[in-house]
Amino acid sequence: MDFSPRGIIPPIITPFDGGGRVNEPVLRALTDHLIGQGVHGLFPMGTTGEFYAVSDEEYRRVIETVVSQTAGRGPGEAGARPHNTTGTHPRVGSRSTPGPATSPPGAPSG
């Protein structure tokens, strides 16, 4: 996949249900809403995507949910920015999730 970012590609918040699980129906509705508003792409698990608070399985599930809901209506870029390189590698290095991945810049934490 050749991905050249352009236009508006917002980071997507990750909705959770009352039990602390990723709320997939709301994530699908948010994906549809953003595409319907004319964004040029989507950025799940980006700078507001709660990437730091989910397991690797939840991370993959969020990316897969957004990709399947997008259904080719626009490009996506998955955020991969845990607080250390050890956590980033499994999410980017194995490429077990569809689409491009990036580690966006952010403020140092400690």
XYZ file of C-alpha atoms in Angstrom, residues 11-94:
84
model
C -6.634 10.991 15.523
C -9.647 9.011 16.726
C -10.507 8.658 20.401
C -10.965 5.093 21.553
C -14.408 4.670 23.123
C -14.781 2.287 26.061
C -17.939 0.761 27.496
C -18.912 0.702 31.173
C -16.872 -2.471 31.680
C -13.676 -0.882 30.362
C -13.765 -2.754 27.043
C -13.342 -1.091 23.662
C -16.838 -0.090 22.510
C -16.760 -1.333 18.920
C -20.269 -0.151 17.898
C -19.400 3.403 18.977
C -16.000 3.157 17.257
C -17.742 2.085 14.039
C -20.247 4.950 14.329
C -17.413 7.438 14.949
C -15.561 6.109 11.901
C -18.671 6.577 9.745
C -19.287 10.054 11.170
C -15.767 11.279 10.454
C -15.776 9.876 6.917
C -19.193 11.445 6.368
C -17.797 14.819 7.419
C -15.180 14.649 4.671
C -11.926 13.774 6.397
C -9.181 12.507 4.116
C -8.149 9.606 6.325
C -8.299 8.255 9.863
C -5.670 7.851 12.590
C -6.802 5.263 15.169
C -4.528 4.848 18.168
C -3.012 8.218 17.348
C -2.201 10.992 19.768
C -5.597 10.782 21.526
C -6.193 7.085 20.933
C -5.435 5.732 24.401
C -2.663 3.624 22.859
C -0.947 3.517 26.227
C -3.940 1.991 28.015
C -4.770 -1.003 25.840
C -3.319 -4.467 25.403
C -1.766 -5.560 22.123
C -4.958 -7.525 21.377
C -7.166 -4.464 22.007
C -4.811 -2.379 19.865
C -5.168 -4.827 16.953
C -8.917 -4.976 17.441
C -9.276 -1.179 17.260
C -7.198 -1.012 14.067
C -9.076 -3.916 12.478
C -12.446 -2.377 13.430
C -11.595 0.983 11.879
C -10.122 -0.612 8.745
C -13.152 -2.844 8.216
C -15.608 -0.004 8.867
C -13.728 2.322 6.526
C -14.230 -0.259 3.775
C -11.880 1.481 1.355
C -13.522 4.910 1.767
C -10.233 6.508 2.748
C -6.714 5.752 3.940
C -5.735 5.147 7.502
C -2.596 5.311 9.558
C -2.304 3.415 12.829
C -0.568 5.077 15.733
C 2.111 3.013 17.447
C 3.505 5.045 20.278
C 3.772 3.223 23.584
C 6.063 4.820 26.115
C 9.024 2.694 25.096
C 10.555 1.068 22.033
C 9.958 -2.406 23.452
C 6.210 -1.735 23.331
C 6.326 -0.152 19.879
C 8.074 -3.009 18.091
C 5.306 -5.621 18.492
C 2.766 -3.157 17.132
C 4.828 -2.012 14.152
C 7.568 -4.600 13.641
C 5.322 -7.607 13.167
